[in-house]
Tab-separated table of C-alpha atoms and ligand atoms in Angstrom:
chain	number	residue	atom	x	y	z
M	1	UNK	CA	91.617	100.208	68.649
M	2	UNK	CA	95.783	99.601	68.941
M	3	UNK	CA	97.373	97.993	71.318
M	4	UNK	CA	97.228	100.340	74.413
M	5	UNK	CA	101.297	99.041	74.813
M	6	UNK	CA	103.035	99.051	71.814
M	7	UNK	CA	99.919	100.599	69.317
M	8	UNK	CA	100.314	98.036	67.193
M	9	UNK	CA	96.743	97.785	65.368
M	10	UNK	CA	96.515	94.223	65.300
M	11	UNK	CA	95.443	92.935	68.513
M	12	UNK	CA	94.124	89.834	70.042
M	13	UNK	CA	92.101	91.125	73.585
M	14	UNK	CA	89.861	93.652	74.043
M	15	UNK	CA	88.763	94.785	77.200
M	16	UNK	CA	85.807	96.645	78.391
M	17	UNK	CA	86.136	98.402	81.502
M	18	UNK	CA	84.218	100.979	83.765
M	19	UNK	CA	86.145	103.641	84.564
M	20	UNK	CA	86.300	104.926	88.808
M	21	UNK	CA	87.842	108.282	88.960
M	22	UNK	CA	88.786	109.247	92.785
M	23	UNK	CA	89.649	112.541	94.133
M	24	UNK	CA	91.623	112.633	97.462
M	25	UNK	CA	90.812	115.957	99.762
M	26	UNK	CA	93.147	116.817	102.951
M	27	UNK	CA	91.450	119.437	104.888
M	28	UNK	CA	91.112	120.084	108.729
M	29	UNK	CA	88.979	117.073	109.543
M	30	UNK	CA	91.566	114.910	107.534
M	31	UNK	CA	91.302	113.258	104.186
M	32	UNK	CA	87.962	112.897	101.930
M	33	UNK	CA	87.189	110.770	98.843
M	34	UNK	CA	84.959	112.312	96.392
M	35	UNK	CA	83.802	109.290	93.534
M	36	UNK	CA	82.830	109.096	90.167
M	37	UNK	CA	81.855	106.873	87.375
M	38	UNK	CA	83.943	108.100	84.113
M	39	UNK	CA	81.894	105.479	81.528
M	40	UNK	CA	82.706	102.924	79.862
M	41	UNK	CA	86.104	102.400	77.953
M	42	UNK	CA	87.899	99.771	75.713
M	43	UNK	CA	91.262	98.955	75.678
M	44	UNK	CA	92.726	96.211	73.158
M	45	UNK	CA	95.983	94.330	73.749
M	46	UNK	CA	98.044	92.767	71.076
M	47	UNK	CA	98.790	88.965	71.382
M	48	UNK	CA	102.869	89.737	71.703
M	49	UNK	CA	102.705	91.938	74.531
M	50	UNK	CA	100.136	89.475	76.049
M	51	UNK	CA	102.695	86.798	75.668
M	52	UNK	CA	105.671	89.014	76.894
M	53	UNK	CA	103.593	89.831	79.752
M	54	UNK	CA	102.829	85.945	80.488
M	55	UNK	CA	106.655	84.938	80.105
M	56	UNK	CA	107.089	87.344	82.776
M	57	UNK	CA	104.815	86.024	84.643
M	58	UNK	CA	105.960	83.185	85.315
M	59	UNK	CA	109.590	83.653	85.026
M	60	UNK	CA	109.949	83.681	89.229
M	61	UNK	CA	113.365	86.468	88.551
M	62	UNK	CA	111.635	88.606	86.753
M	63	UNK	CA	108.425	89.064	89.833
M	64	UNK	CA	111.666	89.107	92.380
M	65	UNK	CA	113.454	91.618	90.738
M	66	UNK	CA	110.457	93.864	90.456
M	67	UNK	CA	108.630	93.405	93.454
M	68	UNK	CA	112.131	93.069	95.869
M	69	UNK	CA	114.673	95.127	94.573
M	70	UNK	CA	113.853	98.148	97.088
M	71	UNK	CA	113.977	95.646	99.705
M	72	UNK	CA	116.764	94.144	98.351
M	73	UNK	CA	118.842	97.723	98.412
M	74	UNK	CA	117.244	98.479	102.164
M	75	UNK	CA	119.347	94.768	103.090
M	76	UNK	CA	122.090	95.518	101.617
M	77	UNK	CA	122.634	99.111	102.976
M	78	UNK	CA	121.880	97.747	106.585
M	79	UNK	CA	124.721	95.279	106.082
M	80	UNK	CA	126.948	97.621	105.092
M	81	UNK	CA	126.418	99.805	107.831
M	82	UNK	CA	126.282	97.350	110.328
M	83	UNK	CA	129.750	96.200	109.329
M	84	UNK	CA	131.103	99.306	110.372
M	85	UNK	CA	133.001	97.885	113.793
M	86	UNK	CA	134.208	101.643	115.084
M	87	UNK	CA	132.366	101.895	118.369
M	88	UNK	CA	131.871	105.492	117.820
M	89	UNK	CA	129.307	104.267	114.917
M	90	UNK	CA	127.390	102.043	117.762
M	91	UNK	CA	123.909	104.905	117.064
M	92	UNK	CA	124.812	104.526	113.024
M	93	UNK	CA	125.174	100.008	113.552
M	94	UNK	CA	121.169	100.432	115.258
M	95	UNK	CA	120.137	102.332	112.575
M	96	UNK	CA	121.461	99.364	110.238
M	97	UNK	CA	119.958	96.503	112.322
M	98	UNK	CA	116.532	98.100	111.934
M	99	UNK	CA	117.519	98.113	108.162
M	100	UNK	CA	118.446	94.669	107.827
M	101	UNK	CA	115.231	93.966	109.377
M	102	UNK	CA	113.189	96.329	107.784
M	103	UNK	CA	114.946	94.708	104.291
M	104	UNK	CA	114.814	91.074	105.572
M	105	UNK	CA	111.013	91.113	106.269
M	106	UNK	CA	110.577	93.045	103.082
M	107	UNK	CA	112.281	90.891	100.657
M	108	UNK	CA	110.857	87.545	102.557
M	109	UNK	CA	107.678	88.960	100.922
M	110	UNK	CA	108.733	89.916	97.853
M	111	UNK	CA	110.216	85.794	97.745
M	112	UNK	CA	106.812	84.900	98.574
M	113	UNK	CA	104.838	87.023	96.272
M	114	UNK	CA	107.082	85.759	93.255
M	115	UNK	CA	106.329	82.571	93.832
M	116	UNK	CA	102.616	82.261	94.412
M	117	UNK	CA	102.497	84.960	91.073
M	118	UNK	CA	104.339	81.735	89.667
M	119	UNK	CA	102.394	79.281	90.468
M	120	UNK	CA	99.207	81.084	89.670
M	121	UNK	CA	100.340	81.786	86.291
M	122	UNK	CA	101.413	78.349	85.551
M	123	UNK	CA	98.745	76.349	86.832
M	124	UNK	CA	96.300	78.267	84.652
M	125	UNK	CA	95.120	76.831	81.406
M	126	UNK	CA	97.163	78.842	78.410
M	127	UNK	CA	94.193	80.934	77.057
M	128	UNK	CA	93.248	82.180	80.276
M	129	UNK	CA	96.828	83.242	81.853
M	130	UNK	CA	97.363	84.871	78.341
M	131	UNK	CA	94.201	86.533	78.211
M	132	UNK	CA	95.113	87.464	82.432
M	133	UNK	CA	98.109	88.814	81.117
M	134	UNK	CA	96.757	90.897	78.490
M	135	UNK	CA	94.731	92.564	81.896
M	136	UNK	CA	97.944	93.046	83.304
M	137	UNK	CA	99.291	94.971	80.588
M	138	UNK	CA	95.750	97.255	80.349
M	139	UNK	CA	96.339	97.500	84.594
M	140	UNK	CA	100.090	98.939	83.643
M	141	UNK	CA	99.549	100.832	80.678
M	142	UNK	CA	96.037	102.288	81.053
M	143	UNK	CA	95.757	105.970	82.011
M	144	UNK	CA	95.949	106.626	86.005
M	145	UNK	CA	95.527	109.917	86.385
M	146	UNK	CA	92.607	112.272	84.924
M	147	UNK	CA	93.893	115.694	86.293
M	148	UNK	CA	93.770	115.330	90.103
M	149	UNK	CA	91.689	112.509	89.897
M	150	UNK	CA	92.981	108.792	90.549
M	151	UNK	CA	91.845	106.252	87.556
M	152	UNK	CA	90.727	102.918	88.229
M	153	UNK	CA	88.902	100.424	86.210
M	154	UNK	CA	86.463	97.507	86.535
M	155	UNK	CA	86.574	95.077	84.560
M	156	UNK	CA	83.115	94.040	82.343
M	157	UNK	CA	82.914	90.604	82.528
M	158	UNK	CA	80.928	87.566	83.374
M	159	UNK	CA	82.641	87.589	86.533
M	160	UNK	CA	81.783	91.210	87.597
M	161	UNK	CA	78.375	91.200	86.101
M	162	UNK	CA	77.776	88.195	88.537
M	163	UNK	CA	79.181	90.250	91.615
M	164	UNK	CA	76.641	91.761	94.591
M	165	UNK	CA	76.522	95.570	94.859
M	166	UNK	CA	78.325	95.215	98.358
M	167	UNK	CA	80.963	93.359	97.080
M	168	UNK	CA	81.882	95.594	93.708
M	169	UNK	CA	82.023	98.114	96.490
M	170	UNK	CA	84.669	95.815	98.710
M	171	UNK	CA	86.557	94.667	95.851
M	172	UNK	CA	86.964	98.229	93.590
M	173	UNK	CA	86.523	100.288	97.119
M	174	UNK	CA	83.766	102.270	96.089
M	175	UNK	CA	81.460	104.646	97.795
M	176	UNK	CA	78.143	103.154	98.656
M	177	UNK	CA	76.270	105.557	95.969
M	178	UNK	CA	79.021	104.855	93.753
M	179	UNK	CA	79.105	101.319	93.819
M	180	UNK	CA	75.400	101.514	93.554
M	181	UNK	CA	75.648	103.510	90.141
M	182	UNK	CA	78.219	100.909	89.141
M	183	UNK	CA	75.720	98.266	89.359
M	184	UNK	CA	72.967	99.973	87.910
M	185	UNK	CA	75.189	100.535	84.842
M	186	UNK	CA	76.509	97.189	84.943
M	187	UNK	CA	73.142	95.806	84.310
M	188	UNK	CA	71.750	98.694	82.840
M	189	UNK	CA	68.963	99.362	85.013
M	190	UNK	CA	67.946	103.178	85.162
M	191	UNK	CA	68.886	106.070	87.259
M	192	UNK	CA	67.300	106.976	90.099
M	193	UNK	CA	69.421	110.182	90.517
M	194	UNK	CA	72.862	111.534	89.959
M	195	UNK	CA	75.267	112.002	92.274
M	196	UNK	CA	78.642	111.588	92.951
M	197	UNK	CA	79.562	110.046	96.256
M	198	UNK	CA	81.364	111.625	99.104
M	199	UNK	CA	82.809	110.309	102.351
M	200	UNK	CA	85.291	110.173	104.767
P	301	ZN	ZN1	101.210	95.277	71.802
């Protein structure tokens, strides 16, 4: 399989996942999630784009610029506008003061977020941030949409196999009867029934 990035047919990570598609329905009582289980998948990596992926990672401009730069436009408007000293603009200046806060608080998270990303990705041992990037890349480049359906995947892993029912439904937010399925397949235990899961 090529590496779901670049295509590349040598690759170093393969991945298998369990795909979640979810349907979102707006009617007159409000919105409704209709789940499903689309199988299982693989999707490989190659070890450049793993690295690429790593370097950016913990490169703390890279996470800013990524994460902040709406913010970052949102603080910069507001300053502009609040700059504007004609006291006919006083309704225009509030408008930028909620702005520069809106920004402020925004890109005071973004700060924060690039830093713990940084620190998490260097205080990892090599192999496993690499092979944690190489996830990233499948997160960004897999499929998310299968006509109106959203895609999600769960990973198949030690860590997942390990997981309660309750919490694979916490963690992925699954339907009860989905996240039920999920298990069953996880550890291949048979069907009771079929059915897809519906709720509010
Ligand atoms: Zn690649």
């Amino acid at each position: 399989m090529p590496c779901i990035k670049c295509r590349r047919p040598e690759t170093a990570y393969t991945f298998r996942v369990l795909e979640v598609q979810t349907l979102h329905i707006r009617d007159l009582d409000g919105e409704k999630r209709v789940q499903a289980l689309g199988g299982f998948r693989e999707f490989s990596v190659c070890a450049d784009c793993a690295r690429a992926q790593l370097s950016k990672a913990r490169g703390f401009w890279g996470n800013l610029r990524e994460k902040g730069a709406p913010y970052g436009i949102v603080l910069l408007l507001g300053i502009a506008v609040t700059a504007i000293w004609n006291p006919a603009a006083a309704q225009l200046r509030l408008v930028g003061w909620a702005a520069v806060a809106c920004g402020g608080i925004g890109a005071a998270a973004a700060v924060q977020k690039a830093i713990l990303q940084k620190r998490r990705a260097c205080e990892l041992p090599q192999a496993e941030a690499a092979e944690q990037s190489a996830w990233e890349c499948v997160l960004r480049a897999a499929p998310k949409k299968y006509g109106e359906n959203d895609l999600e995947y769960i990973p198949i892993d030690e860590k997942t196999c390990s997981t309660k029912e309750a919490d694979l439904m916490l963690r992925y937010d699954l339907l009860p009867a989905i996240a039920e399925k999920a298990y069953r397949m996880l550890h291949e235990i048979p069907e009771k029934e079929e059915a897809a899961g519906t709720a509010k």
